[in-house]
C-alpha positions as MATLAB code, in Angstrom:
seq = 'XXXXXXXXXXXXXXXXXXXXXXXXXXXXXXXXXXXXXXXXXXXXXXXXXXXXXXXXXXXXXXXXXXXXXXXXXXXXXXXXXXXXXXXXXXXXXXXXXXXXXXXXXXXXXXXXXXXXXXXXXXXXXXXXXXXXXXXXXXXXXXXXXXXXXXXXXXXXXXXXXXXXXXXXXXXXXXXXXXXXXXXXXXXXXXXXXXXXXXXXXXXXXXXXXXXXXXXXXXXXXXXXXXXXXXXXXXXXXXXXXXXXXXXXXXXXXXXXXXXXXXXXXXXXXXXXXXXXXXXXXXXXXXXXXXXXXXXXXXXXXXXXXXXXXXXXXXXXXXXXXXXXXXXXXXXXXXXXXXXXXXXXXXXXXXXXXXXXXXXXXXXXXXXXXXXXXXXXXXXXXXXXXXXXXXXXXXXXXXXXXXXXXXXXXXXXXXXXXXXXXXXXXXXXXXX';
ca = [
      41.396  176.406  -16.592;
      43.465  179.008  -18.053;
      41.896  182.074  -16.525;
      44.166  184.256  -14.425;
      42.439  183.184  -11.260;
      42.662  179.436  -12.141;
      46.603  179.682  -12.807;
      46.872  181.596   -9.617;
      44.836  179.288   -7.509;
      46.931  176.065   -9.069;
      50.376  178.751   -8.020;
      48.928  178.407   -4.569;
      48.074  174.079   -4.593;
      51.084  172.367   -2.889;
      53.157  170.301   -5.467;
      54.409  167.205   -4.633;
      57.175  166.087   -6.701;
      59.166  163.033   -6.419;
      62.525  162.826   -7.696;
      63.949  159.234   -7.219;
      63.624  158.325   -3.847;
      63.221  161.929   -2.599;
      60.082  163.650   -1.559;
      59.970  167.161   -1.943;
      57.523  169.599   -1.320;
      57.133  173.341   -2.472;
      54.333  176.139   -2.380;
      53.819  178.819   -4.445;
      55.734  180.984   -1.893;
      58.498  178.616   -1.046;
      61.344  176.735   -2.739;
      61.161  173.022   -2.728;
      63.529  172.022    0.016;
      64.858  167.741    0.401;
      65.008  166.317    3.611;
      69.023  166.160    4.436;
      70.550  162.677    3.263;
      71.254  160.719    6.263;
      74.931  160.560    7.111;
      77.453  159.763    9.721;
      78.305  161.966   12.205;
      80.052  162.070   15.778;
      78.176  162.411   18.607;
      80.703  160.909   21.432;
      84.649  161.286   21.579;
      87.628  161.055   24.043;
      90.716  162.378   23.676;
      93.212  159.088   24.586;
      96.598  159.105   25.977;
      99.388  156.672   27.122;
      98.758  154.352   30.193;
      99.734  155.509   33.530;
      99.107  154.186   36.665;
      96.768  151.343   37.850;
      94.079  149.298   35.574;
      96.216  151.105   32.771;
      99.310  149.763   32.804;
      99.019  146.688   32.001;
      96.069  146.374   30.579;
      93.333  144.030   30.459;
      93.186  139.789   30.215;
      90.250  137.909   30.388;
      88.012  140.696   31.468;
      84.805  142.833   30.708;
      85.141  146.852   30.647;
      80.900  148.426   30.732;
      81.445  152.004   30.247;
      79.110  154.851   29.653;
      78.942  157.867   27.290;
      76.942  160.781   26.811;
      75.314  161.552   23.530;
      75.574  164.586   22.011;
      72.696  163.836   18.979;
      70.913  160.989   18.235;
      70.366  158.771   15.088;
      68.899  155.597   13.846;
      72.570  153.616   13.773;
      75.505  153.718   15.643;
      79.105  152.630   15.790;
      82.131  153.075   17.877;
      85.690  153.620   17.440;
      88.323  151.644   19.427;
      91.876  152.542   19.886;
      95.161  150.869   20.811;
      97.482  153.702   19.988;
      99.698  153.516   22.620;
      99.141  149.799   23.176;
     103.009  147.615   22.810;
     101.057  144.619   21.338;
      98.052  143.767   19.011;
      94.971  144.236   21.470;
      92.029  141.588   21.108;
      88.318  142.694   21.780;
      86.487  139.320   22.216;
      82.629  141.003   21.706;
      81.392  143.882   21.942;
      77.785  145.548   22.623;
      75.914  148.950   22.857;
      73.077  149.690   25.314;
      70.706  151.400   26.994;
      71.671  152.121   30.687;
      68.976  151.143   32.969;
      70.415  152.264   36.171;
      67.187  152.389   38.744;
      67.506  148.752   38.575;
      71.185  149.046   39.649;
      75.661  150.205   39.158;
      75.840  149.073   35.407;
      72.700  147.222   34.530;
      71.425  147.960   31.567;
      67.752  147.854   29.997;
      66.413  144.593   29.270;
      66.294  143.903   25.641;
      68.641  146.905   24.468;
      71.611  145.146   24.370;
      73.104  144.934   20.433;
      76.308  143.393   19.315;
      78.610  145.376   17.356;
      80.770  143.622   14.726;
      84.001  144.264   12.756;
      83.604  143.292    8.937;
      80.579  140.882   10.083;
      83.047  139.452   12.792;
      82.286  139.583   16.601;
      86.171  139.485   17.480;
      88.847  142.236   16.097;
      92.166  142.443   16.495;
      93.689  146.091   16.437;
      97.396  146.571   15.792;
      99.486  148.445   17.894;
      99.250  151.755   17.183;
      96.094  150.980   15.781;
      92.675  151.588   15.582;
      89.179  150.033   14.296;
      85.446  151.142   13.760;
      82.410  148.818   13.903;
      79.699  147.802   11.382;
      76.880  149.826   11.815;
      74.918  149.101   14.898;
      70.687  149.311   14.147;
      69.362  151.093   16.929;
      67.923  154.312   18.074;
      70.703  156.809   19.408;
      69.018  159.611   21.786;
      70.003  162.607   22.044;
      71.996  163.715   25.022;
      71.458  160.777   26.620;
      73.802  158.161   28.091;
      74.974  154.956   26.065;
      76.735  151.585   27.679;
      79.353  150.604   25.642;
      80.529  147.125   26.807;
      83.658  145.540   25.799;
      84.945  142.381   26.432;
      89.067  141.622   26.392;
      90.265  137.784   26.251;
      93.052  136.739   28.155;
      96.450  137.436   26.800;
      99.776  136.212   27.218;
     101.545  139.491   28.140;
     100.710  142.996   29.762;
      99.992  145.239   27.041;
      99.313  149.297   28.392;
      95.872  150.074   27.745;
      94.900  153.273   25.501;
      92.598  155.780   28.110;
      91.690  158.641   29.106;
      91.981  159.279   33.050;
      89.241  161.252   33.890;
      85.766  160.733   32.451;
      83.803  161.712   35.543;
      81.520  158.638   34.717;
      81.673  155.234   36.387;
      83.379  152.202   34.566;
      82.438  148.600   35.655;
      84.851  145.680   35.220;
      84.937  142.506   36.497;
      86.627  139.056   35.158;
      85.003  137.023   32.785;
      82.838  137.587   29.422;
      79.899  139.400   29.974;
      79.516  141.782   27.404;
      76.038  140.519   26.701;
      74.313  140.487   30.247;
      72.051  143.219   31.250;
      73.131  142.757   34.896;
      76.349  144.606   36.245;
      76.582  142.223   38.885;
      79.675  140.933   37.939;
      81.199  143.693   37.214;
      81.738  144.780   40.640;
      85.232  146.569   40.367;
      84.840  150.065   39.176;
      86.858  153.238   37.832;
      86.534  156.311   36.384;
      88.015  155.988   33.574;
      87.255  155.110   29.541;
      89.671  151.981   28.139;
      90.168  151.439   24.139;
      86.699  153.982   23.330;
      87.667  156.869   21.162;
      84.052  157.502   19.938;
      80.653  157.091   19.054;
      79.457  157.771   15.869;
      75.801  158.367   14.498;
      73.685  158.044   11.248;
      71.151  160.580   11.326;
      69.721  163.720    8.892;
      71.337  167.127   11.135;
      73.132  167.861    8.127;
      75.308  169.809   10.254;
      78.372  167.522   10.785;
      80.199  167.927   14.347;
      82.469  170.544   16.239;
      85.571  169.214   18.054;
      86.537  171.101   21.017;
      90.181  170.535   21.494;
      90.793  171.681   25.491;
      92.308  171.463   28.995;
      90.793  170.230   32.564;
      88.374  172.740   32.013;
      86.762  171.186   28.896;
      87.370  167.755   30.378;
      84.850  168.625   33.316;
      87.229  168.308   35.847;
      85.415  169.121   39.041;
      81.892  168.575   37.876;
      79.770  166.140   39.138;
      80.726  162.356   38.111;
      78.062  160.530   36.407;
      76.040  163.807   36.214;
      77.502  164.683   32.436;
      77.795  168.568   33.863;
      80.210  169.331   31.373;
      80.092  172.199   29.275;
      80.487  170.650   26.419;
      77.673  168.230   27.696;
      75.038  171.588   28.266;
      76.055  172.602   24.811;
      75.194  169.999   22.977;
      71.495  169.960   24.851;
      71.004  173.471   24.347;
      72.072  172.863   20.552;
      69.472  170.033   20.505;
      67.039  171.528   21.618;
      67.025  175.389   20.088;
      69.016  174.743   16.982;
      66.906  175.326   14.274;
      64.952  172.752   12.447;
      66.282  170.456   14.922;
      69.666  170.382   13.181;
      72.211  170.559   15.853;
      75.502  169.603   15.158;
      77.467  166.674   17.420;
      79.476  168.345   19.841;
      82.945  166.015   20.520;
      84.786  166.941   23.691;
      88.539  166.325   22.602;
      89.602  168.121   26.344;
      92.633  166.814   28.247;
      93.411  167.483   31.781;
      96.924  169.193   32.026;
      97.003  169.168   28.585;
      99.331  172.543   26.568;
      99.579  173.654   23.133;
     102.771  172.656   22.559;
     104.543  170.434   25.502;
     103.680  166.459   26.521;
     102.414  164.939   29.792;
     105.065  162.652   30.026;
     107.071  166.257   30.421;
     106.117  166.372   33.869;
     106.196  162.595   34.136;
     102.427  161.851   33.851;
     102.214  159.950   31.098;
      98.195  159.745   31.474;
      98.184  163.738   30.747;
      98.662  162.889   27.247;
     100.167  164.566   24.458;
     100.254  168.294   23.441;
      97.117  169.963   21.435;
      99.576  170.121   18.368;
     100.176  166.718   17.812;
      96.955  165.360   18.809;
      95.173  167.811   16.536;
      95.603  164.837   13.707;
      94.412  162.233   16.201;
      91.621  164.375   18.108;
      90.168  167.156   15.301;
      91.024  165.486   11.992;
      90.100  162.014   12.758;
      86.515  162.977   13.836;
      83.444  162.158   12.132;
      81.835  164.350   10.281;
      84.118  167.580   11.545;
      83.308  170.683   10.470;
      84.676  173.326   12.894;
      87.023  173.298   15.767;
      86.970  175.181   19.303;
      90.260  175.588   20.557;
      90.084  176.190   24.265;
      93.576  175.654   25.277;
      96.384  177.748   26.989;
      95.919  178.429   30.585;
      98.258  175.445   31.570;
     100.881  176.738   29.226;
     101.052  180.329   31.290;
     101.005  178.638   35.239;
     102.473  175.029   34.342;
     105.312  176.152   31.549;
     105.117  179.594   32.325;
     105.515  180.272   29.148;
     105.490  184.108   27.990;
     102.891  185.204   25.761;
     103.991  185.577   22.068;
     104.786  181.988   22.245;
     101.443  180.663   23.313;
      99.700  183.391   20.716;
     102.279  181.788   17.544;
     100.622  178.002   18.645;
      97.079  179.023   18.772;
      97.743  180.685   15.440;
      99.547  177.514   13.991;
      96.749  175.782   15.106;
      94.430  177.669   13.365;
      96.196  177.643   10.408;
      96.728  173.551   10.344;
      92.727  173.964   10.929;
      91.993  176.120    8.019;
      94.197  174.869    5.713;
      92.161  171.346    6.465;
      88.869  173.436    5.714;
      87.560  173.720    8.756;
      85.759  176.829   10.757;
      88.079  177.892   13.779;
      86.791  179.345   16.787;
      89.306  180.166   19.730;
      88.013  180.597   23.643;
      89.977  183.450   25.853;
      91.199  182.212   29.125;
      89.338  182.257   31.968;
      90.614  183.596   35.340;
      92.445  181.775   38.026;
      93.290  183.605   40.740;
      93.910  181.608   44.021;
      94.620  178.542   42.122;
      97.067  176.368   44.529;
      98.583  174.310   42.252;
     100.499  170.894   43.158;
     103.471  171.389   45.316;
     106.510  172.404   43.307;
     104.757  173.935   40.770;
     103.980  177.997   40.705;
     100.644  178.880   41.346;
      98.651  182.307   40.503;
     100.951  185.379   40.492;
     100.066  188.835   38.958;
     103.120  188.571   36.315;
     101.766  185.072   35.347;
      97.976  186.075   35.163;
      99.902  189.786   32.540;
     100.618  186.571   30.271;
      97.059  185.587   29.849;
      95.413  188.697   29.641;
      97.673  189.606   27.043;
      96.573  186.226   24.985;
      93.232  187.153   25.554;
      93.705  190.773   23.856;
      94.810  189.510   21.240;
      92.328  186.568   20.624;
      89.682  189.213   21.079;
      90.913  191.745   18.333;
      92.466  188.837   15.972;
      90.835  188.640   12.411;
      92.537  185.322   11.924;
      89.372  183.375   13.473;
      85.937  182.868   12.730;
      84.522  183.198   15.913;
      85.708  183.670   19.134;
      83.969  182.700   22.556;
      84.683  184.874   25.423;
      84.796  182.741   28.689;
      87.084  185.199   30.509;
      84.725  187.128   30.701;
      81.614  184.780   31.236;
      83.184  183.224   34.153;
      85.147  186.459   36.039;
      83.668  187.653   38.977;
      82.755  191.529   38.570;
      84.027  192.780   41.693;
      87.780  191.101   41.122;
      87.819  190.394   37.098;
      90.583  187.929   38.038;
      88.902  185.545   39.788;
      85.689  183.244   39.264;
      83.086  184.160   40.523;
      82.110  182.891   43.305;
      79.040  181.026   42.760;
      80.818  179.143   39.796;
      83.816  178.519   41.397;
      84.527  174.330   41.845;
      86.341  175.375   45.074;
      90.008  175.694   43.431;
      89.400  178.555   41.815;
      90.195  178.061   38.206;
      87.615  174.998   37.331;
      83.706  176.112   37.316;
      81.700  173.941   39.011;
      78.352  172.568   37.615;
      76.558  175.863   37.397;
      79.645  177.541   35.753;
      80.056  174.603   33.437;
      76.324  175.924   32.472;
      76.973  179.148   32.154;
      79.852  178.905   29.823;
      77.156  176.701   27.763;
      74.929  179.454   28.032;
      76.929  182.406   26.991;
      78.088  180.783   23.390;
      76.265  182.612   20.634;
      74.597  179.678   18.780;
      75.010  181.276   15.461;
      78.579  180.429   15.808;
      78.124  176.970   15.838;
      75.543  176.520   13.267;
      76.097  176.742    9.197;
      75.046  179.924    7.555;
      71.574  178.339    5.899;
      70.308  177.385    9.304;
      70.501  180.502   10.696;
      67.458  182.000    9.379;
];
């Protein structure tokens, strides 16, 4: 077979070669191309911050905490991340499990059979220092993608109040009730609820994306204040299943909402007195970017409380974004940076200033420059996404949540919508 048309035709066979463990596969008018090792990445994350009111300050004793997350991609293992960074004493988690939510059959049951236990060096109990954190053993079950996940946890009792580590608004629907029942399908002893997350900073998967995750660290408006509880109407949420479902190949990346009501670039919560608000982007950046799984770019999509809460003038808030970036790139990461979206109307709480034209000067004049700066590698334009033609400095209407500077569902969608994928996605998948 040595004929010109016999070497040609054995060009055009498909070659199977195995090298180790790996299968590849090439043509005569492809490149042999490996499946992507599996490999951790993040699909779930909250941004945490010190206790405030209520459930807490002072914690947990003797109780279970079922709480549900929303999957960004999926995998075939899981694990979580706990926290007790702002905790005053070492906090005990008795058990814990991950499950499927199986909520036809009612509040915080979850599918029969589903229910796995995650351990801590082969250890059902852990015992996180304050100021600590821990991560699980891998967990073997299939992750879907954006779909929701019941993380149960269950706290023994414990001989003083010790703050719990939260996040205040998750706009999904916490069960607790007293007692161990971290490994019941039922809810129906967990009859006291809250919208809030306790001790869960994330929720990591092993799967073959190859495309690591993207932090977005933000304000209300990343945090889905205003959109639907229990609906996962985020932005963040809609990005993530567009990702999954046009990126291509299937390789989306995890998308890890880091947002914080309230939250500035540069000053704390506990500022205005609200502890709960958290602390500024800069010094969670470490905590909330760098400490992610798998992180390969960051979003930052913060500033609009930093011109009507601090009223801070614009140079200022355009040096922190740029610090930001630089703490960002210097760690390797892609940076891309959102513009501001408008708030006219906006009534804030009483005592603090709400919408004025010399205010709003300050945020057009960040968003000038984010839109001409060569410092970034991307830049997402929700300003204008989100402004309403007819008055570019308001919502518009149909998006508007009603207070005039947080998009309700459909806007939440739209901002989804109007991010150019190719942004998001590493250069080889882009073809």
């Amino acid at each position: 077979m040595n004929s010109p048309r016999q070497r040609q035709f054995l060009m055009a066979l498909v070659t199977l070669v195995t090298v180790g463990s790996t299968l590849l596969v090439a043509t005569a008018n492809s490149q042999a191309v490996a499946p992507e090792p599996e490999a951790w990445t993040g699909s779930w994350s909250a941004a945490l911050t010190p206790a405030g009111a209520g459930k807490s300050k002072d914690g947990f004793s003797d109780q279970t905490i079922r709480m549900f997350v929303h999957t960004s991609v999926g995998g075939t293992q899981a694990r979580i991340r706990l926290s007790n960074r702002y905790g005053t004493a070492p906090l005990t988690i008795g058990r814990a499990t991950l499950a499927l939510p199986w909520p036809e059959a009612g509040p915080g049951d979850l599918k029969p059979g589903s229910v796995v236990d995650a351990t801590f060096n082969g250890q059902k109990q852990v015992t996180i220092p304050s100021g600590g954190s821990a991560v699980s053993d891998p967990v073997p079950m299939e992750v879907p993608a954006s779909q929701d996940i019941a993380v149960t946890l269950y706290v023994p009792a414990q001989a003083k109040p010790n703050p719990a580590t939260w996040h205040l608004y998750s706009r999904e629907t916490s069960y607790i009730g007293t007692g161990d029942h971290a490994g019941e399908a039922s809810g129906a002893k967990l009859a006291e609820t809250r919208n809030n997350w306790y001790y869960l900073a994330g929720l990591d998967v092993l799967n073959r994306t190859g495309q690591g995750s993207i932090v977005v660290l933000g304000d209300s408006i990343t945090d889905g204040l205003k959109t639907t509880v229990n609906a996962d109407r985020r932005w963040t949420d809609f990005l993530g299943a567009r990702l999954v479902k046009e990126a291509p190949g299937g390789n989306a990346p995890g998308i890890l909402n880091a947002g914080l009501s309230g939250n500035r670039l540069t000053l704390n919560g506990a500022d205005l007195g609200v502890n709960e608000l958290g602390m500024n982007g800069a010094s969670r950046f470490h905590f909330d970017v760098l400490g992610q799984t798998g992180v390969r770019t960051v979003i930052l999509a913060l500033g609009i409380n930093d011109v009507w809460l601090s009223q801070d003038n614009a140079d200022n808030i355009i040096a922190r974004i740029q610090q930001m970036a630089s703490v960002a790139k210097q760690a390797g990461l892609k940076v891309i940076v959102c513009t501001l979206s408008p708030w006219n109307a906006f009534e804030s709480a009483p005592g603090v200033v709400a919408y004025t034209p010399t205010l709003d000067s300050v945020r057009l004049q960040v968003n000038s420059y984010i839109r001409t700066s060569t410092e970034f590698d991307g830049v997402i334009d929700f300003d204008a996404a989100l402004r309403d033609p007819a008055n570019p400095t308001k919502l518009r209407p149909e998006w508007d949540s009603g207070d005039h500077i947080h998009p309700n569902d459909a806007g939440n969608e739209a901002m989804a919508k109007a991010i150019p994928l190719d942004l998001l996605l590493d250069d080889e998948d882009e073809d």
